Amino acid sequence: MNIKIITVGKLKEQFLKDGIAEYAKRLSKFAKFNIIEVQDEKAPEQLSETQMQQVMAKEGERILSKIKDKEYVFVLAIKGKERTSEALAHEIDQLAVTGHSDITFVIGGSLGTDPSVNQRANTLISFGKFTLPHQLMRLVLTEQIYRSFMINIGSPYHK
């Protein structure tokens, strides 16, 4: 199985890099795992609606260029469906069983994801109503992917 996270922008904080590296190492027992960073679009603090759409469109093009046709795509979105850890684990397990061995998760930039990215998604997923920095979301998502595999093998890690 191949698991990929596509995310906008570079990760700067070392403590987040360390946490992600730890979960990536643990995940390597179950799947090929990698994170692809696409460049964020530079923009002023105050943006008009048109400027916001332009920024999201450019970031969206960069994201879509990293997704292959055969990949099953989860896009993290506020309007996505919330899942429990068990439900995500079951979904990943079922994808593997039904021949979807390439799974991609997308974390958009600070403005969110362009509608074109959401349309490419097989499913939109939400981690709740909290607003989290997208750099922190990388760590949370990586841990939840690892947790999914641990649930699927019946490990006590999840308890």
PDB file of C-alpha atoms in Angstrom:
ATOM      1  CA  MET A   1       0.000   0.000   0.000  1.00  0.00           C
ATOM      2  CA  ASN A   2       1.141   3.537  -0.775  1.00  0.00           C
ATOM      3  CA  ILE A   3       0.019   6.397   1.451  1.00  0.00           C
ATOM      4  CA  LYS A   4       0.816   9.962   0.474  1.00  0.00           C
ATOM      5  CA  ILE A   5       0.070  13.314   2.034  1.00  0.00           C
ATOM      6  CA  ILE A   6       0.120  16.324  -0.261  1.00  0.00           C
ATOM      7  CA  THR A   7       0.353  19.564   1.636  1.00  0.00           C
ATOM      8  CA  VAL A   8       0.795  23.231   0.837  1.00  0.00           C
ATOM      9  CA  GLY A   9       3.878  24.992   2.181  1.00  0.00           C
ATOM     10  CA  LYS A  10       7.072  24.011   3.950  1.00  0.00           C
ATOM     11  CA  LEU A  11       7.139  22.693   7.478  1.00  0.00           C
ATOM     12  CA  LYS A  12       9.383  24.888   9.621  1.00  0.00           C
ATOM     13  CA  GLU A  13       8.935  23.755  13.231  1.00  0.00           C
ATOM     14  CA  GLN A  14      11.427  21.073  14.263  1.00  0.00           C
ATOM     15  CA  PHE A  15       9.156  19.579  16.939  1.00  0.00           C
ATOM     16  CA  LEU A  16       6.493  18.904  14.282  1.00  0.00           C
ATOM     17  CA  LYS A  17       9.093  17.428  11.916  1.00  0.00           C
ATOM     18  CA  ASP A  18      10.279  15.134  14.713  1.00  0.00           C
ATOM     19  CA  GLY A  19       6.762  13.922  15.502  1.00  0.00           C
ATOM     20  CA  ILE A  20       5.926  13.297  11.860  1.00  0.00           C
ATOM     21  CA  ALA A  21       9.230  11.460  11.356  1.00  0.00           C
ATOM     22  CA  GLU A  22       8.447   9.168  14.304  1.00  0.00           C
ATOM     23  CA  TYR A  23       5.010   8.227  12.958  1.00  0.00           C
ATOM     24  CA  ALA A  24       6.376   7.896   9.412  1.00  0.00           C
ATOM     25  CA  LYS A  25       8.970   5.422  10.713  1.00  0.00           C
ATOM     26  CA  ARG A  26       6.243   3.440  12.488  1.00  0.00           C
ATOM     27  CA  LEU A  27       4.051   3.515   9.375  1.00  0.00           C
ATOM     28  CA  SER A  28       6.850   2.085   7.232  1.00  0.00           C
ATOM     29  CA  LYS A  29       6.002  -1.377   8.624  1.00  0.00           C
ATOM     30  CA  PHE A  30       2.607  -1.194   6.922  1.00  0.00           C
ATOM     31  CA  ALA A  31       2.895   1.036   3.871  1.00  0.00           C
ATOM     32  CA  LYS A  32       5.142   3.153   1.732  1.00  0.00           C
ATOM     33  CA  PHE A  33       4.553   6.622   3.172  1.00  0.00           C
ATOM     34  CA  ASN A  34       5.625  10.004   1.912  1.00  0.00           C
ATOM     35  CA  ILE A  35       4.752  13.651   2.206  1.00  0.00           C
ATOM     36  CA  ILE A  36       4.850  15.955  -0.786  1.00  0.00           C
ATOM     37  CA  GLU A  37       5.027  19.677  -0.133  1.00  0.00           C
ATOM     38  CA  VAL A  38       3.829  21.998  -2.866  1.00  0.00           C
ATOM     39  CA  GLN A  39       4.743  25.669  -2.826  1.00  0.00           C
ATOM     40  CA  ASP A  40       2.301  28.003  -1.161  1.00  0.00           C
ATOM     41  CA  GLU A  41       1.229  31.074  -3.072  1.00  0.00           C
ATOM     42  CA  LYS A  42       2.593  34.301  -1.622  1.00  0.00           C
ATOM     43  CA  ALA A  43      -0.208  36.733  -0.855  1.00  0.00           C
ATOM     44  CA  PRO A  44      -0.760  39.879   1.190  1.00  0.00           C
ATOM     45  CA  GLU A  45      -2.470  39.664   4.587  1.00  0.00           C
ATOM     46  CA  GLN A  46      -5.691  41.297   3.376  1.00  0.00           C
ATOM     47  CA  LEU A  47      -7.088  39.620   0.261  1.00  0.00           C
ATOM     48  CA  SER A  48     -10.124  40.375  -1.833  1.00  0.00           C
ATOM     49  CA  GLU A  49     -12.434  37.482  -2.689  1.00  0.00           C
ATOM     50  CA  THR A  50     -10.967  37.420  -6.217  1.00  0.00           C
ATOM     51  CA  GLN A  51      -7.400  37.313  -4.874  1.00  0.00           C
ATOM     52  CA  MET A  52      -8.338  34.491  -2.492  1.00  0.00           C
ATOM     53  CA  GLN A  53      -9.778  32.481  -5.378  1.00  0.00           C
ATOM     54  CA  GLN A  54      -6.627  33.110  -7.448  1.00  0.00           C
ATOM     55  CA  VAL A  55      -4.363  31.930  -4.608  1.00  0.00           C
ATOM     56  CA  MET A  56      -6.438  28.777  -4.061  1.00  0.00           C
ATOM     57  CA  ALA A  57      -6.547  28.094  -7.812  1.00  0.00           C
ATOM     58  CA  LYS A  58      -2.743  28.272  -8.135  1.00  0.00           C
ATOM     59  CA  GLU A  59      -2.215  26.072  -5.086  1.00  0.00           C
ATOM     60  CA  GLY A  60      -4.906  23.741  -6.415  1.00  0.00           C
ATOM     61  CA  GLU A  61      -3.072  23.319  -9.722  1.00  0.00           C
ATOM     62  CA  ARG A  62       0.092  22.399  -7.835  1.00  0.00           C
ATOM     63  CA  ILE A  63      -1.790  19.870  -5.704  1.00  0.00           C
ATOM     64  CA  LEU A  64      -3.575  18.278  -8.670  1.00  0.00           C
ATOM     65  CA  SER A  65      -0.277  17.903 -10.554  1.00  0.00           C
ATOM     66  CA  LYS A  66       0.862  15.506  -7.807  1.00  0.00           C
ATOM     67  CA  ILE A  67      -2.206  13.226  -7.966  1.00  0.00           C
ATOM     68  CA  LYS A  68      -2.396  10.294 -10.376  1.00  0.00           C
ATOM     69  CA  ASP A  69      -5.669   9.021 -11.808  1.00  0.00           C
ATOM     70  CA  LYS A  70      -5.597   5.720  -9.880  1.00  0.00           C
ATOM     71  CA  GLU A  71      -5.175   7.330  -6.457  1.00  0.00           C
ATOM     72  CA  TYR A  72      -8.015   7.356  -3.949  1.00  0.00           C
ATOM     73  CA  VAL A  73      -8.068  10.903  -2.581  1.00  0.00           C
ATOM     74  CA  PHE A  74      -9.180  12.192   0.813  1.00  0.00           C
ATOM     75  CA  VAL A  75      -9.263  15.989   0.997  1.00  0.00           C
ATOM     76  CA  LEU A  76      -9.299  17.555   4.443  1.00  0.00           C
ATOM     77  CA  ALA A  77     -12.078  20.117   4.416  1.00  0.00           C
ATOM     78  CA  ILE A  78     -14.199  21.907   6.986  1.00  0.00           C
ATOM     79  CA  LYS A  79     -17.308  20.667   5.167  1.00  0.00           C
ATOM     80  CA  GLY A  80     -15.985  17.111   5.054  1.00  0.00           C
ATOM     81  CA  LYS A  81     -17.487  14.167   6.874  1.00  0.00           C
ATOM     82  CA  GLU A  82     -16.230  13.633  10.417  1.00  0.00           C
ATOM     83  CA  ARG A  83     -15.109  10.097  11.193  1.00  0.00           C
ATOM     84  CA  THR A  84     -14.032   8.230  14.270  1.00  0.00           C
ATOM     85  CA  SER A  85     -10.575   6.684  14.270  1.00  0.00           C
ATOM     86  CA  GLU A  86     -12.237   3.279  13.922  1.00  0.00           C
ATOM     87  CA  ALA A  87     -14.258   4.427  10.905  1.00  0.00           C
ATOM     88  CA  LEU A  88     -11.153   5.779   9.158  1.00  0.00           C
ATOM     89  CA  ALA A  89      -9.315   2.545   9.907  1.00  0.00           C
ATOM     90  CA  HIS A  90     -12.184   0.523   8.441  1.00  0.00           C
ATOM     91  CA  GLU A  91     -12.286   2.743   5.359  1.00  0.00           C
ATOM     92  CA  ILE A  92      -8.533   2.363   4.741  1.00  0.00           C
ATOM     93  CA  ASP A  93      -8.834  -1.398   5.234  1.00  0.00           C
ATOM     94  CA  GLN A  94     -11.752  -1.621   2.791  1.00  0.00           C
ATOM     95  CA  LEU A  95      -9.879   0.451   0.209  1.00  0.00           C
ATOM     96  CA  ALA A  96      -6.983  -2.002   0.357  1.00  0.00           C
ATOM     97  CA  VAL A  97      -9.339  -4.977   0.040  1.00  0.00           C
ATOM     98  CA  THR A  98     -11.058  -3.466  -3.006  1.00  0.00           C
ATOM     99  CA  GLY A  99      -7.815  -2.757  -4.858  1.00  0.00           C
ATOM    100  CA  HIS A 100      -7.155   0.862  -3.929  1.00  0.00           C
ATOM    101  CA  SER A 101      -3.533   0.545  -2.896  1.00  0.00           C
ATOM    102  CA  ASP A 102      -2.659   4.189  -3.562  1.00  0.00           C
ATOM    103  CA  ILE A 103      -4.266   6.501  -1.010  1.00  0.00           C
ATOM    104  CA  THR A 104      -3.627  10.235  -0.955  1.00  0.00           C
ATOM    105  CA  PHE A 105      -4.582  12.768   1.693  1.00  0.00           C
ATOM    106  CA  VAL A 106      -4.594  16.471   0.816  1.00  0.00           C
ATOM    107  CA  ILE A 107      -4.092  19.304   3.288  1.00  0.00           C
ATOM    108  CA  GLY A 108      -4.711  22.650   1.646  1.00  0.00           C
ATOM    109  CA  GLY A 109      -3.109  25.969   2.420  1.00  0.00           C
ATOM    110  CA  SER A 110      -4.230  28.596   4.891  1.00  0.00           C
ATOM    111  CA  LEU A 111      -7.205  29.535   2.694  1.00  0.00           C
ATOM    112  CA  GLY A 112      -8.334  25.942   2.197  1.00  0.00           C
ATOM    113  CA  THR A 113      -8.519  23.927  -1.003  1.00  0.00           C
ATOM    114  CA  ASP A 114      -9.656  25.045  -4.410  1.00  0.00           C
ATOM    115  CA  PRO A 115     -13.006  23.647  -5.614  1.00  0.00           C
ATOM    116  CA  SER A 116     -11.093  21.754  -8.356  1.00  0.00           C
ATOM    117  CA  VAL A 117      -9.218  19.810  -5.663  1.00  0.00           C
ATOM    118  CA  ASN A 118     -12.440  19.061  -3.779  1.00  0.00           C
ATOM    119  CA  GLN A 119     -14.015  17.825  -7.029  1.00  0.00           C
ATOM    120  CA  ARG A 120     -11.075  15.454  -7.600  1.00  0.00           C
ATOM    121  CA  ALA A 121     -11.498  14.027  -4.102  1.00  0.00           C
ATOM    122  CA  ASN A 122     -13.141  10.675  -3.649  1.00  0.00           C
ATOM    123  CA  THR A 123     -14.198  11.901  -0.230  1.00  0.00           C
ATOM    124  CA  LEU A 124     -13.939  14.994   1.936  1.00  0.00           C
ATOM    125  CA  ILE A 125     -12.855  14.368   5.509  1.00  0.00           C
ATOM    126  CA  SER A 126     -13.041  16.642   8.536  1.00  0.00           C
ATOM    127  CA  PHE A 127     -11.195  16.385  11.818  1.00  0.00           C
ATOM    128  CA  GLY A 128     -13.874  18.351  13.614  1.00  0.00           C
ATOM    129  CA  LYS A 129     -14.865  21.939  14.032  1.00  0.00           C
ATOM    130  CA  PHE A 130     -11.548  23.065  15.505  1.00  0.00           C
ATOM    131  CA  THR A 131      -9.320  25.240  13.383  1.00  0.00           C
ATOM    132  CA  LEU A 132      -5.777  23.873  13.408  1.00  0.00           C
ATOM    133  CA  PRO A 133      -2.687  25.247  11.681  1.00  0.00           C
ATOM    134  CA  HIS A 134      -2.083  23.165   8.576  1.00  0.00           C
ATOM    135  CA  GLN A 135       1.459  22.351   9.786  1.00  0.00           C
ATOM    136  CA  LEU A 136       0.039  20.834  12.984  1.00  0.00           C
ATOM    137  CA  MET A 137      -2.587  19.017  10.926  1.00  0.00           C
ATOM    138  CA  ARG A 138       0.218  17.103   9.196  1.00  0.00           C
ATOM    139  CA  LEU A 139       1.244  15.608  12.528  1.00  0.00           C
ATOM    140  CA  VAL A 140      -2.346  14.863  13.567  1.00  0.00           C
ATOM    141  CA  LEU A 141      -3.132  13.238  10.204  1.00  0.00           C
ATOM    142  CA  THR A 142       0.065  11.158  10.187  1.00  0.00           C
ATOM    143  CA  GLU A 143      -0.729   9.877  13.674  1.00  0.00           C
ATOM    144  CA  GLN A 144      -4.309   9.021  12.671  1.00  0.00           C
ATOM    145  CA  ILE A 145      -3.103   7.086   9.622  1.00  0.00           C
ATOM    146  CA  TYR A 146      -0.723   5.138  11.869  1.00  0.00           C
ATOM    147  CA  ARG A 147      -3.544   4.627  14.390  1.00  0.00           C
ATOM    148  CA  SER A 148      -5.710   3.231  11.562  1.00  0.00           C
ATOM    149  CA  PHE A 149      -3.175   0.525  10.829  1.00  0.00           C
ATOM    150  CA  MET A 150      -2.835  -0.274  14.532  1.00  0.00           C
ATOM    151  CA  ILE A 151      -6.616  -0.592  14.856  1.00  0.00           C
ATOM    152  CA  ASN A 152      -6.729  -2.862  11.819  1.00  0.00           C
ATOM    153  CA  ILE A 153      -4.181  -5.283  13.319  1.00  0.00           C
ATOM    154  CA  GLY A 154      -5.908  -5.261  16.708  1.00  0.00           C
ATOM    155  CA  SER A 155      -3.051  -3.524  18.517  1.00  0.00           C
ATOM    156  CA  PRO A 156      -3.588  -2.142  22.025  1.00  0.00           C
ATOM    157  CA  TYR A 157      -2.016   1.147  20.823  1.00  0.00           C
ATOM    158  CA  HIS A 158      -5.483   2.489  20.112  1.00  0.00           C
ATOM    159  CA  LYS A 159      -6.773   2.044  23.684  1.00  0.00           C
TER     160      LYS A 159
END
